[in-house]
JSON list of C-alpha atoms and ligand atoms in Angstrom, two decimals:
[
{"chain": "A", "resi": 1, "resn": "UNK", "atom": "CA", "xyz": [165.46, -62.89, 307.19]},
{"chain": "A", "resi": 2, "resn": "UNK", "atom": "CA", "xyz": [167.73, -65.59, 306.78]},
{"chain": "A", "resi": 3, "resn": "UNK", "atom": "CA", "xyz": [165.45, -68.79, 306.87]},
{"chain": "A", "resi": 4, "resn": "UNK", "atom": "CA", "xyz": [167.90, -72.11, 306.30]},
{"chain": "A", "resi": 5, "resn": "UNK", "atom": "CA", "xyz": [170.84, -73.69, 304.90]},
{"chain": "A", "resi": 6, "resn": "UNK", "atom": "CA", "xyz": [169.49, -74.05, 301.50]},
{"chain": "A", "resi": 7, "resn": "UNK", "atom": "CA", "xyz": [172.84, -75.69, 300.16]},
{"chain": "A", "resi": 8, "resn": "UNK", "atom": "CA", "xyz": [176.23, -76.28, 300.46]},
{"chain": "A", "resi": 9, "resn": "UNK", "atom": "CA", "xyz": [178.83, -75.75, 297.22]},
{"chain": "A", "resi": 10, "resn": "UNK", "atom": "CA", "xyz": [181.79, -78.06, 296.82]},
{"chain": "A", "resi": 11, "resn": "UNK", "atom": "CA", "xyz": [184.45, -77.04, 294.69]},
{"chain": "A", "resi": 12, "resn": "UNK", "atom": "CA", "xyz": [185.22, -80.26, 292.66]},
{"chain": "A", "resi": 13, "resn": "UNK", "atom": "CA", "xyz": [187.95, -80.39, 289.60]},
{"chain": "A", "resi": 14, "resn": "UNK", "atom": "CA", "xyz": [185.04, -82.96, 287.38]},
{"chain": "A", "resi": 15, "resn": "UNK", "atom": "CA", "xyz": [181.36, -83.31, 288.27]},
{"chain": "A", "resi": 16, "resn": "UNK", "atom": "CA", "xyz": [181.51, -86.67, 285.98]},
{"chain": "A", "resi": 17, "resn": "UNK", "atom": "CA", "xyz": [183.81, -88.15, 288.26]},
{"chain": "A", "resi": 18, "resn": "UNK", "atom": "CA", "xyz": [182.39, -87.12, 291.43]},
{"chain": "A", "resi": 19, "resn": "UNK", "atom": "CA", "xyz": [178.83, -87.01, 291.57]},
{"chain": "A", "resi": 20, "resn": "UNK", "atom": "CA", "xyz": [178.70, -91.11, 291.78]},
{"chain": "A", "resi": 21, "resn": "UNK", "atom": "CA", "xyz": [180.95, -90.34, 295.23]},
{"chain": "A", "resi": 22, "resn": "UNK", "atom": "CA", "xyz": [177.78, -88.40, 296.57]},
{"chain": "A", "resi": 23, "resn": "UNK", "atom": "CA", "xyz": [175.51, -90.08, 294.94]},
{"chain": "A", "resi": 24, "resn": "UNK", "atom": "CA", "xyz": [176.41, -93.23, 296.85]},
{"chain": "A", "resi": 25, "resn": "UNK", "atom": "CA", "xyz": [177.03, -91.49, 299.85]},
{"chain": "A", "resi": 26, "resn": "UNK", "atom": "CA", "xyz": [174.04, -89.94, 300.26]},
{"chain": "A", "resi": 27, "resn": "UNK", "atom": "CA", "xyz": [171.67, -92.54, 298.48]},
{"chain": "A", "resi": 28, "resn": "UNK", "atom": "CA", "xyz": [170.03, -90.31, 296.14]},
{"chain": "A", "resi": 29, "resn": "UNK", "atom": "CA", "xyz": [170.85, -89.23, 292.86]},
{"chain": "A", "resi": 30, "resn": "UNK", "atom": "CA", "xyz": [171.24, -86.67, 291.80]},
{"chain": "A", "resi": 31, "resn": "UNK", "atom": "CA", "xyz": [168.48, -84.56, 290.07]},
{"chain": "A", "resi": 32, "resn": "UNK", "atom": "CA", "xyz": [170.09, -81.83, 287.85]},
{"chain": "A", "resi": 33, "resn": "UNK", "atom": "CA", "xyz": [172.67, -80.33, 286.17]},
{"chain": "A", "resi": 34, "resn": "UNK", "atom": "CA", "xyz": [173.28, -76.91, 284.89]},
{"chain": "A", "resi": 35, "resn": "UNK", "atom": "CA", "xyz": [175.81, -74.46, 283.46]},
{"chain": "A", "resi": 36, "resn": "UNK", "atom": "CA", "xyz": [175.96, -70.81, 285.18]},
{"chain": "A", "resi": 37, "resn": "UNK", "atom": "CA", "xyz": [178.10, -69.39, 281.98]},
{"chain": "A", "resi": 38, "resn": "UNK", "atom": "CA", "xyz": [178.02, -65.80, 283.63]},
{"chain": "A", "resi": 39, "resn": "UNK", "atom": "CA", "xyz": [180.04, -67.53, 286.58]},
{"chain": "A", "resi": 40, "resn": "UNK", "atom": "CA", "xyz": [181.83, -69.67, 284.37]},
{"chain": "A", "resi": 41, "resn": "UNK", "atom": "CA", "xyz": [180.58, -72.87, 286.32]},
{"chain": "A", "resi": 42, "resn": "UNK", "atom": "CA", "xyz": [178.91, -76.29, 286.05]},
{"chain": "A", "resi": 43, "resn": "UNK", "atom": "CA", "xyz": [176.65, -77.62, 288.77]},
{"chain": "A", "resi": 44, "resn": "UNK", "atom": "CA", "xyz": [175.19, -80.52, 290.10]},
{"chain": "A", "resi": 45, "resn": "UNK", "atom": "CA", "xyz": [172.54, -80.97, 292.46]},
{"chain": "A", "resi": 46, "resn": "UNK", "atom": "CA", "xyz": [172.07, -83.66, 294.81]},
{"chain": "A", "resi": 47, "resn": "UNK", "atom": "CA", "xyz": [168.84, -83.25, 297.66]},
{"chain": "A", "resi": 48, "resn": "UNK", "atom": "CA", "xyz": [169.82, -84.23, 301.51]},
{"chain": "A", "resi": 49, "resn": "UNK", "atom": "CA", "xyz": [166.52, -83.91, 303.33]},
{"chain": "A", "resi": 50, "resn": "UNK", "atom": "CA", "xyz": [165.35, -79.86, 303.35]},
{"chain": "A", "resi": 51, "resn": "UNK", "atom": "CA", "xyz": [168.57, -79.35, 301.82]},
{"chain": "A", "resi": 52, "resn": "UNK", "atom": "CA", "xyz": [171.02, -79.78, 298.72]},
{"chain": "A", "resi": 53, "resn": "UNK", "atom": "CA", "xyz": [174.79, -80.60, 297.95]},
{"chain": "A", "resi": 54, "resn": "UNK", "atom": "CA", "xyz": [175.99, -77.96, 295.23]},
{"chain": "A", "resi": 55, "resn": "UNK", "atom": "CA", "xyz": [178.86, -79.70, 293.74]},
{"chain": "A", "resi": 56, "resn": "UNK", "atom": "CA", "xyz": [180.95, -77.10, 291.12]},
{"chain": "A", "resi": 57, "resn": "UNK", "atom": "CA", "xyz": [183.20, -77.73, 288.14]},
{"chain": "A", "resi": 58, "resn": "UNK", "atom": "CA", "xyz": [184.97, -74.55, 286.21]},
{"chain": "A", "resi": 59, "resn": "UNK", "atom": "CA", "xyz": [184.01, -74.61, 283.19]},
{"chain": "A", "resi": 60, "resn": "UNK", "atom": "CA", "xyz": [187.23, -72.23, 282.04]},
{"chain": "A", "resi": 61, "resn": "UNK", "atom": "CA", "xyz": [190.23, -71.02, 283.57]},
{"chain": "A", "resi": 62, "resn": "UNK", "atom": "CA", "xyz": [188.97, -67.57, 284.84]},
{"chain": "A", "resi": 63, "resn": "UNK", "atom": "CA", "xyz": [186.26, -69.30, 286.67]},
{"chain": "A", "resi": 64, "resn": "UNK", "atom": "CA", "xyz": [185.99, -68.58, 290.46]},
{"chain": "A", "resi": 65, "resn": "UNK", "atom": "CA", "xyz": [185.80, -72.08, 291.19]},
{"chain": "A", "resi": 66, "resn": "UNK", "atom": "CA", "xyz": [189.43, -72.74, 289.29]},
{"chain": "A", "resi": 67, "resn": "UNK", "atom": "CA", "xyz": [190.58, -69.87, 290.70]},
{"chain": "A", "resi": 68, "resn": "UNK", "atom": "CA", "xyz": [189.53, -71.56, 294.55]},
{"chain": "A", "resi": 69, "resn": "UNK", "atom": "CA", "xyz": [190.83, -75.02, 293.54]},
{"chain": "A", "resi": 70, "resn": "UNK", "atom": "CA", "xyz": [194.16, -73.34, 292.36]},
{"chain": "A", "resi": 71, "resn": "UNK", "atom": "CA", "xyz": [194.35, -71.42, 295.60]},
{"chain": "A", "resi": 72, "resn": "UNK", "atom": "CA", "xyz": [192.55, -74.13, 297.96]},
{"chain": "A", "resi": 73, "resn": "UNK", "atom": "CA", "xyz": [192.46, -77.29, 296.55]},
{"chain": "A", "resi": 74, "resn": "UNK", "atom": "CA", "xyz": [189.16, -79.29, 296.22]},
{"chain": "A", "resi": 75, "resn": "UNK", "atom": "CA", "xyz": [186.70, -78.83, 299.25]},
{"chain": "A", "resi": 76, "resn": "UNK", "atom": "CA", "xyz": [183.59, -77.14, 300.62]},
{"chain": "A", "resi": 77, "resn": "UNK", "atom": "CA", "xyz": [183.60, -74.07, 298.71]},
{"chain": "A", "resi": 78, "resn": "UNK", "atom": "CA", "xyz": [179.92, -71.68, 300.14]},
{"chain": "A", "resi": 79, "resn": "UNK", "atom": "CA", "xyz": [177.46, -72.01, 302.63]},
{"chain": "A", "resi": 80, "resn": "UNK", "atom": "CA", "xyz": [173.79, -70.93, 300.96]},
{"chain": "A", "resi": 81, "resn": "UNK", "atom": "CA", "xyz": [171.21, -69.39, 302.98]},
{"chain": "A", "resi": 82, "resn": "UNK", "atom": "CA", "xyz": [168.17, -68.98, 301.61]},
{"chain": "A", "resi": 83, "resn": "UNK", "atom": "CA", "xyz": [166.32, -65.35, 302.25]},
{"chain": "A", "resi": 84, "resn": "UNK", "atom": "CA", "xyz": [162.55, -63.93, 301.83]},
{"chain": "A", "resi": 85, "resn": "UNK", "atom": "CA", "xyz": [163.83, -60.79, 300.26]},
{"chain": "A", "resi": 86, "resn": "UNK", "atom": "CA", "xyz": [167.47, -61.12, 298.79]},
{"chain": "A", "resi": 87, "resn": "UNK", "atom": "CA", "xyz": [167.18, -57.31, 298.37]},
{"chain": "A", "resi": 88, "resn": "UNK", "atom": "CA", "xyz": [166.06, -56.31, 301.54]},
{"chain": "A", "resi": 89, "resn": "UNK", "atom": "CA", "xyz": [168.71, -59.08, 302.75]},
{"chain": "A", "resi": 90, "resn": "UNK", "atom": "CA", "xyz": [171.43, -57.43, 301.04]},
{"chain": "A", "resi": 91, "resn": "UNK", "atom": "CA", "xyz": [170.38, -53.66, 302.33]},
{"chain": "A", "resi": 92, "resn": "UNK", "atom": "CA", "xyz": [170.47, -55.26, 305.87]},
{"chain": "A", "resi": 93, "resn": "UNK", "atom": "CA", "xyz": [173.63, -56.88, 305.65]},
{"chain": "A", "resi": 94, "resn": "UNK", "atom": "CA", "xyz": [175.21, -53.76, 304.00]},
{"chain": "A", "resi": 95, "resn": "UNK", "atom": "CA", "xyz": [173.74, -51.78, 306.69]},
{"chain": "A", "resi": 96, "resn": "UNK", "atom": "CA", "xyz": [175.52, -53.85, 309.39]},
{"chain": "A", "resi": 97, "resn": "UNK", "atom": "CA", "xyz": [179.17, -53.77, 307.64]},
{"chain": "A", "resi": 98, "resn": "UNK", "atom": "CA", "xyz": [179.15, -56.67, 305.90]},
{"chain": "A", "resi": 99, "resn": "UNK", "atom": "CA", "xyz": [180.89, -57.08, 302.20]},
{"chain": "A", "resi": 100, "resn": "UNK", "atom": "CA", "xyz": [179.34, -57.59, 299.10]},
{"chain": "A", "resi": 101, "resn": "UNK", "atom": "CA", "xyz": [180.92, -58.87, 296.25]},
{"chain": "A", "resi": 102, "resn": "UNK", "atom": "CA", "xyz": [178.04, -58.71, 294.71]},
{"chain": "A", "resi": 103, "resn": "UNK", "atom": "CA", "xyz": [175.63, -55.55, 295.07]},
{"chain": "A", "resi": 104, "resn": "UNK", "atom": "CA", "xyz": [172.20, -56.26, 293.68]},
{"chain": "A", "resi": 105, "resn": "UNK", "atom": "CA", "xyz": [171.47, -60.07, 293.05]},
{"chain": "A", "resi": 106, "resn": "UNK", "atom": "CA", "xyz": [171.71, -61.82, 290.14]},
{"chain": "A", "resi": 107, "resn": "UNK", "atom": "CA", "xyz": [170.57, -64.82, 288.07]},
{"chain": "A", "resi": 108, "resn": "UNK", "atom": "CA", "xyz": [172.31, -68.20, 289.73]},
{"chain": "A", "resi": 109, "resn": "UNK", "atom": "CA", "xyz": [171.61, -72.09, 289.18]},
{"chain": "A", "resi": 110, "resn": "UNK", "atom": "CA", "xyz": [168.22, -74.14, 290.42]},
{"chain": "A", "resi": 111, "resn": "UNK", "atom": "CA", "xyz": [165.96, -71.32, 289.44]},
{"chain": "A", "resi": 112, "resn": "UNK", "atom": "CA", "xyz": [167.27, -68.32, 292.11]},
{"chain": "A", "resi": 113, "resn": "UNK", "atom": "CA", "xyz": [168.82, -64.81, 292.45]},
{"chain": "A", "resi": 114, "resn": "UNK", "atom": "CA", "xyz": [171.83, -65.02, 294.52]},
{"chain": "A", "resi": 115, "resn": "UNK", "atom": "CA", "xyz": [174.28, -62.73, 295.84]},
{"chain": "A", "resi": 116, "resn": "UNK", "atom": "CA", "xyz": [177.83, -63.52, 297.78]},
{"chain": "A", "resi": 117, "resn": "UNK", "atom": "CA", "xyz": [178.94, -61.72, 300.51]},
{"chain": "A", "resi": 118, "resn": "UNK", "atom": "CA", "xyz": [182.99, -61.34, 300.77]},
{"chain": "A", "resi": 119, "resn": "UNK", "atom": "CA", "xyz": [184.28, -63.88, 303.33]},
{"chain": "A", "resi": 120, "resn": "UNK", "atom": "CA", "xyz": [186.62, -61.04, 304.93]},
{"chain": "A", "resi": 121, "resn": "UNK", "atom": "CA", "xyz": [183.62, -59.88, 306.45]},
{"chain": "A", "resi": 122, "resn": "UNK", "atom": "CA", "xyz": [182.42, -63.83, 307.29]},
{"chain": "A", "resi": 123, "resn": "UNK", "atom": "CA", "xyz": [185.42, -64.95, 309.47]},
{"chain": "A", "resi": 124, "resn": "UNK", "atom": "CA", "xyz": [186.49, -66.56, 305.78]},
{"chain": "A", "resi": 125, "resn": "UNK", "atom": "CA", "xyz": [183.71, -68.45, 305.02]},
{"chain": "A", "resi": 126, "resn": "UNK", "atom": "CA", "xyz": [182.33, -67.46, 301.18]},
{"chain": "A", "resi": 127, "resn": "UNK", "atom": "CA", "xyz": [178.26, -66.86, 302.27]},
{"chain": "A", "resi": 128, "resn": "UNK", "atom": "CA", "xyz": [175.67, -66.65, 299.56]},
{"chain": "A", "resi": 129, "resn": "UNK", "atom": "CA", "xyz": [172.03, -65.41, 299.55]},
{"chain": "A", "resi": 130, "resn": "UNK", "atom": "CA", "xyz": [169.51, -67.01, 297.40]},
{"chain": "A", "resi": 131, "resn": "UNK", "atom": "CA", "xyz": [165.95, -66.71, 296.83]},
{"chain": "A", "resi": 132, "resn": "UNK", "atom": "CA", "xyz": [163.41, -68.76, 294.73]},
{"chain": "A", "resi": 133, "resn": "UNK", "atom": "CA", "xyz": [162.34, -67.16, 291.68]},
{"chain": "A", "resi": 134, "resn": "UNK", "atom": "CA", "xyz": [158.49, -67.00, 291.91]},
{"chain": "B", "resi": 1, "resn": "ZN", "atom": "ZN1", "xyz": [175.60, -72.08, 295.63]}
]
């Protein structure tokens, strides 16, 4: 089950320079910063009510994110839902035709397992899946 927009990920080309833009814009700083080597990203976390800004730097040139900023530009770059059971989630999801890019979850930022579905099954909108570690 699908239970809420946990976050949203912006693609940004340098977390240093942006995070005082959302910072001031949403009046809160924000609370934490980590690298996701495996993805080859930098995050930042800012909380907005039940819900969090993701904003993402590449940190190399391989990195999905510079990969979307190359191809995109700069802009909102996932929706996050977060599940109950990512695997369950994922056996659902596969069940009704939707793509995976990834097929079993796998260690993300902020303490979850995530998964993406492709967005040529999501009307082009990158989706990911996360669940809290317990
Ligand atoms: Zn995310």
């Amino acid at each position: 089950m699908l239970k809420k927009i946990e976050h949203l990920g912006i693609a940004v080309s340098s977390i240093d320079e942006t995070v005082k833009t959302f910072e001031s814009l949403l009046g809160t700083p924000c609370y934490k910063t980590e690298e996701v080597a495996s993805e080859g990203v930098r995050t930042a976390f800012l909380m907005i009510g039940e819900s969090k800004i993701e904003l993402l730097e590449a940190t190399n040139p391989e990195s999905p994110i510079a990969r979307f900023l190359e191809k995109k530009g700069r802009g909102i770059h996932h929706i996050a839902f977060e599940v109950e059971d990512i695997d369950a989630e994922l056996s659902r999801l596969t069940s009704e035709g939707f793509q995976l890019i990834h097929q079993s979850p796998k260690d993300g930022a902020d303490n979850k397992r995530i998964a993406f579905l492709h967005p040529s099954s999501t009307e082009g909108v990158l989706i990911e899946l996360c669940q809290e570690k317990s």
